[in-house]
mmCIF file of C-alpha atoms and ligand atoms in Angstrom:
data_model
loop_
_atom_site.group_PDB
_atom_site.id
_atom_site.type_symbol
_atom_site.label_atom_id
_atom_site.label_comp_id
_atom_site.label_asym_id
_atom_site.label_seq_id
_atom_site.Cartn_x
_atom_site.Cartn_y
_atom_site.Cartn_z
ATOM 1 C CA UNK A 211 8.106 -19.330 -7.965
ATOM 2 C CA UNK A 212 5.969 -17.970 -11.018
ATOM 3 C CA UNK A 213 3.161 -15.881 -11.031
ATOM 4 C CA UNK A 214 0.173 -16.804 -12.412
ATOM 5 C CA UNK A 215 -1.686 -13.363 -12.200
ATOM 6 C CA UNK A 216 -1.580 -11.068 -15.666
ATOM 7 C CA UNK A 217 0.954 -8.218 -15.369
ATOM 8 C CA UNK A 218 0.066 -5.254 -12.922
ATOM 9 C CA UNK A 219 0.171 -3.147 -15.835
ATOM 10 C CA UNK A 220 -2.294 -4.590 -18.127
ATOM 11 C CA UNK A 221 -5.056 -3.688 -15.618
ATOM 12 C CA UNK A 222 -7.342 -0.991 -16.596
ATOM 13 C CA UNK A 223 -8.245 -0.309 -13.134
ATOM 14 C CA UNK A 224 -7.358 -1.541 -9.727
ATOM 15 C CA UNK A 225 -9.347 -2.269 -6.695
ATOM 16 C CA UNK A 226 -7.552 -1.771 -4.088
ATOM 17 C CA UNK A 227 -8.280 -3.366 0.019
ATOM 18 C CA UNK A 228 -7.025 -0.560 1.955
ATOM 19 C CA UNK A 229 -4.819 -2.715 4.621
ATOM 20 C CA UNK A 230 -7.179 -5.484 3.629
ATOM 21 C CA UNK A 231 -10.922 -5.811 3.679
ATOM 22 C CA UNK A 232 -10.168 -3.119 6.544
ATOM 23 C CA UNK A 233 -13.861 -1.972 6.902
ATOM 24 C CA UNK A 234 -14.863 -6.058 7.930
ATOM 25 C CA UNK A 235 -11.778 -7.039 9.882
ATOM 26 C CA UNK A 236 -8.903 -6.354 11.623
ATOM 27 C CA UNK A 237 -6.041 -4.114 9.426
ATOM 28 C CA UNK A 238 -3.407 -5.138 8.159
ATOM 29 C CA UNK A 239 -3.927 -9.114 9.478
ATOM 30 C CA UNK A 240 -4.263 -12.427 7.544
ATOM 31 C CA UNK A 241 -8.021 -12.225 8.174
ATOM 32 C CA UNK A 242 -8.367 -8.852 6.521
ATOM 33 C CA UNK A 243 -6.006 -9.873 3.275
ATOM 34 C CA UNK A 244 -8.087 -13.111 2.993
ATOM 35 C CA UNK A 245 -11.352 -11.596 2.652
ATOM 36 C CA UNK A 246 -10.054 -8.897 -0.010
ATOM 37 C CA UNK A 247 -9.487 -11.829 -1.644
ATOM 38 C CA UNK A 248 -12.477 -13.215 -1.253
ATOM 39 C CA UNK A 249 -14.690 -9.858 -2.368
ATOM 40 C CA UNK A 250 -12.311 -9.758 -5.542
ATOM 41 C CA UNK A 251 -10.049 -7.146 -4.728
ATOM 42 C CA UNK A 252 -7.327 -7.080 -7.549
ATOM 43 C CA UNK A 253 -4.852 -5.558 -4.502
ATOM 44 C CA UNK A 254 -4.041 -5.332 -1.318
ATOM 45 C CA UNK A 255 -2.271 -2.288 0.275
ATOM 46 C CA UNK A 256 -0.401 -3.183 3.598
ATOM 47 C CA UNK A 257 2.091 -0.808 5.802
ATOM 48 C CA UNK A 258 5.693 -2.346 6.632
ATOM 49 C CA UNK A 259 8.251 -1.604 9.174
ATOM 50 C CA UNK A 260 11.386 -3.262 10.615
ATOM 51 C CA UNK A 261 11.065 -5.165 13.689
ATOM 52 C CA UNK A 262 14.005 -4.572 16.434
ATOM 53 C CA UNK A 263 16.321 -7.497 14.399
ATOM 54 C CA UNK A 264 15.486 -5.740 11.019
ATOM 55 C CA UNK A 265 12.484 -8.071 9.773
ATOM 56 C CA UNK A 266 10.418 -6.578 7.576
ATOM 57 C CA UNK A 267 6.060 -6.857 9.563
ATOM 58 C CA UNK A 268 2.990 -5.168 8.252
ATOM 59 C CA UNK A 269 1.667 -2.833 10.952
ATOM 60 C CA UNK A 270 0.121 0.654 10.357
ATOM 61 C CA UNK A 271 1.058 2.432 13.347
ATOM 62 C CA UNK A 272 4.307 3.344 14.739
ATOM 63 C CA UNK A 273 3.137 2.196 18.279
ATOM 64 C CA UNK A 274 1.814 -1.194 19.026
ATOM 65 C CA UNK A 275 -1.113 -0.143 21.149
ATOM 66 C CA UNK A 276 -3.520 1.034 19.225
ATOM 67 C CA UNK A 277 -3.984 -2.282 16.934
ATOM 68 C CA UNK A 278 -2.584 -4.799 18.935
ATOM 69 C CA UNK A 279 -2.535 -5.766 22.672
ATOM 70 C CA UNK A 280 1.341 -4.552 22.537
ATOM 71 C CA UNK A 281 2.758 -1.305 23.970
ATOM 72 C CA UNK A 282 5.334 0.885 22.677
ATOM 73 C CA UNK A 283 6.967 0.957 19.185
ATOM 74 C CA UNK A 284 6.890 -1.775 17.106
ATOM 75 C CA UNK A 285 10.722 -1.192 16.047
ATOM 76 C CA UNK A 286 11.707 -1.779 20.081
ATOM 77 C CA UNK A 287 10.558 -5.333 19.907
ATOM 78 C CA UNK A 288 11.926 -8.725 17.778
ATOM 79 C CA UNK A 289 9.972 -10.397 15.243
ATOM 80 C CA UNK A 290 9.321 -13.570 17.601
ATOM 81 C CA UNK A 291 8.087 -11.187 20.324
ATOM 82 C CA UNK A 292 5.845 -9.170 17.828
ATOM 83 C CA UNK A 293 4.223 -12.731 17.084
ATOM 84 C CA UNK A 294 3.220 -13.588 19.812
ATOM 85 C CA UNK A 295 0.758 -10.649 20.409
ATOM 86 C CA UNK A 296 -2.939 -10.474 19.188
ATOM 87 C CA UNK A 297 -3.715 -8.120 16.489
ATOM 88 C CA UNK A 298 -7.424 -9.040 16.362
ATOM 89 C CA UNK A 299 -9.270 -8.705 19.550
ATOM 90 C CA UNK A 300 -8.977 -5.005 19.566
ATOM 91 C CA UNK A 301 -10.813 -5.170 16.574
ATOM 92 C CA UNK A 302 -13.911 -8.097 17.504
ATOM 93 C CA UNK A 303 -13.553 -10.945 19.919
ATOM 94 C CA UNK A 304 -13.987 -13.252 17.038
ATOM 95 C CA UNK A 305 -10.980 -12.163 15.287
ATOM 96 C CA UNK A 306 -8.971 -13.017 18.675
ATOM 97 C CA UNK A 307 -5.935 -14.878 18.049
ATOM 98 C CA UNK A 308 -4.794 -12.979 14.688
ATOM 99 C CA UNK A 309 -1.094 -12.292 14.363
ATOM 100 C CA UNK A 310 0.928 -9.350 13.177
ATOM 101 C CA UNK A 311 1.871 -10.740 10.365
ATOM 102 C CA UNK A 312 5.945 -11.086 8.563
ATOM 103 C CA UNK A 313 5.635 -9.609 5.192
ATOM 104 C CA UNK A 314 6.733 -12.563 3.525
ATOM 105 C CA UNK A 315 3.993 -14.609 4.715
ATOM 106 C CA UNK A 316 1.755 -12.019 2.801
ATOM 107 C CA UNK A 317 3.870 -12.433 0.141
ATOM 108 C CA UNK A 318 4.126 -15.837 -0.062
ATOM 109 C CA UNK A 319 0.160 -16.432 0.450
ATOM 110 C CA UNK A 320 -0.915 -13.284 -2.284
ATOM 111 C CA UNK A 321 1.573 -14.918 -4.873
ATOM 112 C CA UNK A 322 -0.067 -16.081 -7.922
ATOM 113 C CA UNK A 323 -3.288 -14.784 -6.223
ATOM 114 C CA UNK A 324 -3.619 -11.250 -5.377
ATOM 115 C CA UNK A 325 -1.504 -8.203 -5.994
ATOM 116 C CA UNK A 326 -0.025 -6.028 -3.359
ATOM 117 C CA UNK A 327 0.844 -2.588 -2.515
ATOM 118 C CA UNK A 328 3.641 -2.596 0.071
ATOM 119 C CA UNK A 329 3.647 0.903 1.637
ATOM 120 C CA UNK A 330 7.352 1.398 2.802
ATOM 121 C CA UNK A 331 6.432 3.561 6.775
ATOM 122 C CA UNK A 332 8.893 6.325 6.763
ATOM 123 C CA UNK A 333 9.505 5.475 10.442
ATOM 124 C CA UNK A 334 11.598 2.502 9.062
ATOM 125 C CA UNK A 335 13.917 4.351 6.438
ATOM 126 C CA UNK A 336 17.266 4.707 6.940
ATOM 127 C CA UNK A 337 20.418 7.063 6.063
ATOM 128 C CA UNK A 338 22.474 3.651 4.619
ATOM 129 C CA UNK A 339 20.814 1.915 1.429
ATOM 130 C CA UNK A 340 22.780 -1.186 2.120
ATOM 131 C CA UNK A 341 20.747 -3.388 4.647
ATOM 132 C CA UNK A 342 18.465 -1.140 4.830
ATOM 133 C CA UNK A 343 14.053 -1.481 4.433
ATOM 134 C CA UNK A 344 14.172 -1.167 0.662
ATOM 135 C CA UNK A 345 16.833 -3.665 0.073
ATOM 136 C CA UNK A 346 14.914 -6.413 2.243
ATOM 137 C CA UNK A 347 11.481 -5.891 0.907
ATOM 138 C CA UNK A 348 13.015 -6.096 -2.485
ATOM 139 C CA UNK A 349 14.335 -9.144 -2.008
ATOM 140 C CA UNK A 350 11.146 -10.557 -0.591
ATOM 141 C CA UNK A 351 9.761 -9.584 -3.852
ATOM 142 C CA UNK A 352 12.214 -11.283 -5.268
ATOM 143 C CA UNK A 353 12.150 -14.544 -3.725
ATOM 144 C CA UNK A 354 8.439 -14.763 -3.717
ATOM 145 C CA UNK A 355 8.088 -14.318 -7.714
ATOM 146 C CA UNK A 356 6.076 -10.730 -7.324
ATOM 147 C CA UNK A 357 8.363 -8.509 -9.384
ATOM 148 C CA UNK A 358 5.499 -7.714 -11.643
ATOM 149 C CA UNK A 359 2.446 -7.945 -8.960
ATOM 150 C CA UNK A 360 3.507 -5.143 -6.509
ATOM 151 C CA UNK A 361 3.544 -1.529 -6.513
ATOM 152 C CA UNK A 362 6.085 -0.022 -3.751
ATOM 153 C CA UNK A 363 5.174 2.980 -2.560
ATOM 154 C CA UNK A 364 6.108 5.248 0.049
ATOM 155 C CA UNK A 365 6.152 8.944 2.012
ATOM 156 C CA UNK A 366 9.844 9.115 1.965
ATOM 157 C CA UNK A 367 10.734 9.636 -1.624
ATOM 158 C CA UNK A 368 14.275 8.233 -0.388
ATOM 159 C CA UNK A 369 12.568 4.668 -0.534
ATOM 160 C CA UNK A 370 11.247 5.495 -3.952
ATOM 161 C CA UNK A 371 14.301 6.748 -5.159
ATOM 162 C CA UNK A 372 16.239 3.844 -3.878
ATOM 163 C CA UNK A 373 13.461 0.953 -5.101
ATOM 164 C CA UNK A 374 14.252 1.819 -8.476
ATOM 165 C CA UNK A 375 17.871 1.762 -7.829
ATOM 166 C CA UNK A 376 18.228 -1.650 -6.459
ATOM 167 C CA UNK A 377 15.340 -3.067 -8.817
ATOM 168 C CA UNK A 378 14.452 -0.926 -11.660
ATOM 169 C CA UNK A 379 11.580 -3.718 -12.874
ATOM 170 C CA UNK A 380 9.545 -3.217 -9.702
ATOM 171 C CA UNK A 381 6.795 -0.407 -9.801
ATOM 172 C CA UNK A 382 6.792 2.459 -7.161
ATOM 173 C CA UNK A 383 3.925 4.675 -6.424
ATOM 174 C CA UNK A 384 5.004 8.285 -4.758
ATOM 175 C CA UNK A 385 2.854 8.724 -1.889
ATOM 176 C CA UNK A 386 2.060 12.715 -2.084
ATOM 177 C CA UNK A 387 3.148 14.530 0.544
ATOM 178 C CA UNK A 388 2.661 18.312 1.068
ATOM 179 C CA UNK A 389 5.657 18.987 3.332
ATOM 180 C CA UNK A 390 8.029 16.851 1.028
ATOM 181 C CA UNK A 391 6.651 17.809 -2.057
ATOM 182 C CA UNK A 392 7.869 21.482 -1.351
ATOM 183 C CA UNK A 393 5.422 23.263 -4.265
ATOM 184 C CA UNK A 394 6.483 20.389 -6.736
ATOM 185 C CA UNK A 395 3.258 19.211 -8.514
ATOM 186 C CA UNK A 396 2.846 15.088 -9.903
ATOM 187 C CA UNK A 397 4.912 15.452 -13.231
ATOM 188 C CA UNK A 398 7.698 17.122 -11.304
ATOM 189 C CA UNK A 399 7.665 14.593 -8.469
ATOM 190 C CA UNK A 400 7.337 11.519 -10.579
ATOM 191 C CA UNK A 401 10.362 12.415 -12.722
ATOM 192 C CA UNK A 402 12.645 13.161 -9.826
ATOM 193 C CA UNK A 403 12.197 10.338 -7.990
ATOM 194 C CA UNK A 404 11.532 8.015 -11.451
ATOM 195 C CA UNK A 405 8.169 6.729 -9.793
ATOM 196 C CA UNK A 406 5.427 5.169 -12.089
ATOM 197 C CA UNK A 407 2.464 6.205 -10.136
ATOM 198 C CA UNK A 408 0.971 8.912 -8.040
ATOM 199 C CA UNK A 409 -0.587 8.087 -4.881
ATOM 200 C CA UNK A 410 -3.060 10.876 -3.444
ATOM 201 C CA UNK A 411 -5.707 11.853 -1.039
ATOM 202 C CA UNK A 412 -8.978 12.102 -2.242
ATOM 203 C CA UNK A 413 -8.912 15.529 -0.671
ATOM 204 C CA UNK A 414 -5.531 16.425 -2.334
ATOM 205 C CA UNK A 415 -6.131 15.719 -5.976
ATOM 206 C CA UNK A 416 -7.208 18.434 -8.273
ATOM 207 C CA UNK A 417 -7.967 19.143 -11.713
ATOM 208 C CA UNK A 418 -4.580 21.412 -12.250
ATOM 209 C CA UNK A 419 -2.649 18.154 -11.599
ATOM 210 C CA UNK A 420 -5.181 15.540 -13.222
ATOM 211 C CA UNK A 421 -4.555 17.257 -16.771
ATOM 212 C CA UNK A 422 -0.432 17.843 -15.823
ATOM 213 C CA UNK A 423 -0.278 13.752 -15.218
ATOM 214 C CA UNK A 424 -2.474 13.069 -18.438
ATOM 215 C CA UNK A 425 -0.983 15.005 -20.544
ATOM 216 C CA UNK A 426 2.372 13.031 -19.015
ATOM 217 C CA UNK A 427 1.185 9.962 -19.414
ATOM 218 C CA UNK A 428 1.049 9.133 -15.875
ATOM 219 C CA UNK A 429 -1.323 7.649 -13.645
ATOM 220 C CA UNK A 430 -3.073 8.056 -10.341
ATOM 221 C CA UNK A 431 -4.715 5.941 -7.626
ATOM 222 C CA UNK A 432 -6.657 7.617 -5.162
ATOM 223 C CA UNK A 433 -7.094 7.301 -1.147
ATOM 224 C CA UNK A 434 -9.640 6.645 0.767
ATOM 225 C CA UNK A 435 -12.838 6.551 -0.834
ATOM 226 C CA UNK A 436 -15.667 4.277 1.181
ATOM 227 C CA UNK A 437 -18.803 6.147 -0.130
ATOM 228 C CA UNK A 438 -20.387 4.461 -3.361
ATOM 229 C CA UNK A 439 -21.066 7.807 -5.070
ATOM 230 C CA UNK A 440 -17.329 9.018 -4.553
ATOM 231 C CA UNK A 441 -16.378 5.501 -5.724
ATOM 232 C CA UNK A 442 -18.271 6.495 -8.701
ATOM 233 C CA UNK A 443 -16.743 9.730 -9.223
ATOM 234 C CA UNK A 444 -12.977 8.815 -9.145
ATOM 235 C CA UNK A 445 -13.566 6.308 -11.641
ATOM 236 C CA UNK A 446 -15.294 8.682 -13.897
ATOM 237 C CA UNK A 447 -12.630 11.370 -13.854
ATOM 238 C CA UNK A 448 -10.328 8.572 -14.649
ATOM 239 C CA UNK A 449 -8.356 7.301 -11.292
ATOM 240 C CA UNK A 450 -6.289 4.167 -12.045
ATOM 241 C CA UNK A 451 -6.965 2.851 -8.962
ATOM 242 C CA UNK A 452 -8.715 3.547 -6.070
ATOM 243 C CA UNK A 453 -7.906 2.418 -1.822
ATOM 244 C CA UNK A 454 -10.643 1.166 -0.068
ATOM 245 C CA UNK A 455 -11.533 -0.558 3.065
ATOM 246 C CA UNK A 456 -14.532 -1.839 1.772
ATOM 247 C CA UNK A 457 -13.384 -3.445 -1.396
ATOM 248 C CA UNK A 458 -16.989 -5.549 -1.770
ATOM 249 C CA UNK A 459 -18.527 -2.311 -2.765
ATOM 250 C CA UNK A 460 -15.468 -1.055 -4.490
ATOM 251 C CA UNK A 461 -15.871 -4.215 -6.638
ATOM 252 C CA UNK A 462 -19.375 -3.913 -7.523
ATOM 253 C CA UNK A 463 -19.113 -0.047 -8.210
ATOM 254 C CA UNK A 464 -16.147 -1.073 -10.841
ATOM 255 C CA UNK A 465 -17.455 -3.535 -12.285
ATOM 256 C CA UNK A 466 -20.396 -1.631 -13.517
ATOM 257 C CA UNK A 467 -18.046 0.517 -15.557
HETATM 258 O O1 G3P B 299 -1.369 4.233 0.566
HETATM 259 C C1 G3P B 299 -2.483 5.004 0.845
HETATM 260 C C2 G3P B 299 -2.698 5.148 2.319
HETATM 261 O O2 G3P B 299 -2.614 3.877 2.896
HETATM 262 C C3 G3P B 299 -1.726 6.084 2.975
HETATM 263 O O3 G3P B 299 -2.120 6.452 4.270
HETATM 264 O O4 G3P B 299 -2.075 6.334 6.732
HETATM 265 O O5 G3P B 299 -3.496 4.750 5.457
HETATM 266 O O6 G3P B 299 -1.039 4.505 5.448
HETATM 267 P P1 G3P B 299 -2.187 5.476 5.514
HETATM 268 CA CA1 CA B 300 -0.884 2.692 4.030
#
C-alpha cells in the first residue's frame, strides 16, 4: 500500500503521543492512538513485545497487570489469549472493552495517516537475528507501506544495530541508556550503532552533547515533557521532536513556533 503522508524527514519538528494521547486514555490502546490523531499529533510512539507464539503486541510493561486485567508476563501468553483481555478499564470504566492491540493493526490503521515510533522492549530481543523481534516488525513495516513513516527505536542497541542491517531505509532512534552507553556520548553512540536519531530523557540531555550532535549533524527528540513551559523550552534549544502524553498541548505549543 502507499503512503500518502510527506517523508518523516522533511518534518521540521515532530509531535510526538507518548503511547498515544496517553494523558486522556488508556496507553498504548486503539483509543489512545485515535485521539493523537485526532489532536494532530504528527506521531505516535508505542512499546512492542512478542507474544508466547512470537507476534509482535504493543504493551508497555513486561507484566500484564498493571495495564490490563491480565497477570503475569505478557511473553507467557498467545496472541489470541492476550486479546481477549481488557486494556481499558484499569484506566476509566468508559474505556472498558479496549484490546491490547497486534502491531499491525496499528500499522495498518496509522498508514497514510499518522507516523509511528515503534519502541523495540528489550525484554523481547533475542541472541538469533533470524526470526527474531527486529526481523518481524520490519516486515510489518514492510507490508503495511511505512518504510518512510516510522522511526525504530530501542534500549538494546542490538535491535538498532540489526534494524539497519535487515532494512537500511528504515530510521532508528537510539534510546540513551546510561548503563549501555558505558561513558559513550550521542556522536559516539549514533555512529556505532549507525542510528539516525537520539532519543533522551529530558533529565539526561545536556548542553555538552547538544553542541557534539549539532556540530554532527544529528538530531534529538526528547522524553517526557507534559508542562507547557518545558514544551517551550525544548523547542527553543532546538529538539527535533518531543514525547508527550498530552499531544493537544504539545500541538498548540508547536504550532506557535
Ligand atoms: O521512547 C521514549 C520513552 O517511551 C521511553 O521510555 O518507559 O516510556 O518506554 P518508556
Ligand atoms: Ca516507550
Amino acid at each position: 500500500s502507499s503512503s500518502t503522508l510527506e517523508p518523516l524527514i522533511d518534518k521540521n519538528f515532530l509531535v510526538i503521543a507518548h503511547r498515544g494521547a496517553s494523558k486522556y486514555a488508556p496507553e498504548n490502546t486503539m483509543a489512545a492512538f485515535k485521539l493523537a490523531h485526532k489532536m494532530k499529533a504528527d506521531m505516535i510512539e508505542l512499546d512492542v513485545q512478542l507474544s508466547k507464539d512470537g507476534m509482535p503486541v504493543v504493551f508497555h510493561d513486561a507484566k500484564l497487570d498493571r495495564h490490563s486485567n491480565g497477570k503475569g508476563l505478557v511473553s507467557s501468553f498467545l496472541i489470541d489469549e492476550l486479546h481477549q483481555l481488557d486494556a481499558g478499564n484499569w484506566f476509566s470504566i468508559e474505556h472498558k472493552g479496549e484490546k491490547i492491540p497486534s502491531l499491525e493493526q496499528v500499522l495498518k490503521w496509522a498508514s497514510g495517516k499518522i507516523m509511528v515510533n515503534i519502541e523495540i522492549k528489550k525484554e523481547s530481543v533475542g541472541d538469533l537475528v533470524e526470526g527474531g523481534v527486529e526481523e518481524k516488525v520490519i516486515e510489518l513495516v514492510q507490508k503495511t507501506g511505512m518504510e518512510k513513516n516510522v522511526i525504530i527505536s530501542s534500549f538494546d542497541y542490538r535491535a538498532i544495530e540489526r534494524i539497519k542491517t535487515i532494512e537500511p531505509k528504515v530510521l532508528t532512534g537510539l534510546l540513551y541508556h546510561k548503563k549501555s552507553s558505558s561513558k559513550r556520548g550521542p556522536e559516539k553512540l549514533l555512529r556505532d550503532y549507525r542510528a539516525d536519531y537520539f532519543h533522551c530523557s529530558r533529565s539526561e540531555m545536556n548542553k555538552k552533547w547538544r553542541a557534539q550532535l549539532n556540530e554532527f549533524g544529528k538530531r534529538y527528540l526528547i522524553y517526557t515533557v507534559n508542562k507547557k513551559k518545558q514544551m517551550e523550552k525544548w523547542i527553543e534549544m532546538g529538539a527535533y521532536g518531543i514525547f508527550s502524553d498530552k499531544p493537544d498541548l504539545l500541538r498548540e505549543v508547536a504550532d506557535q513556533y
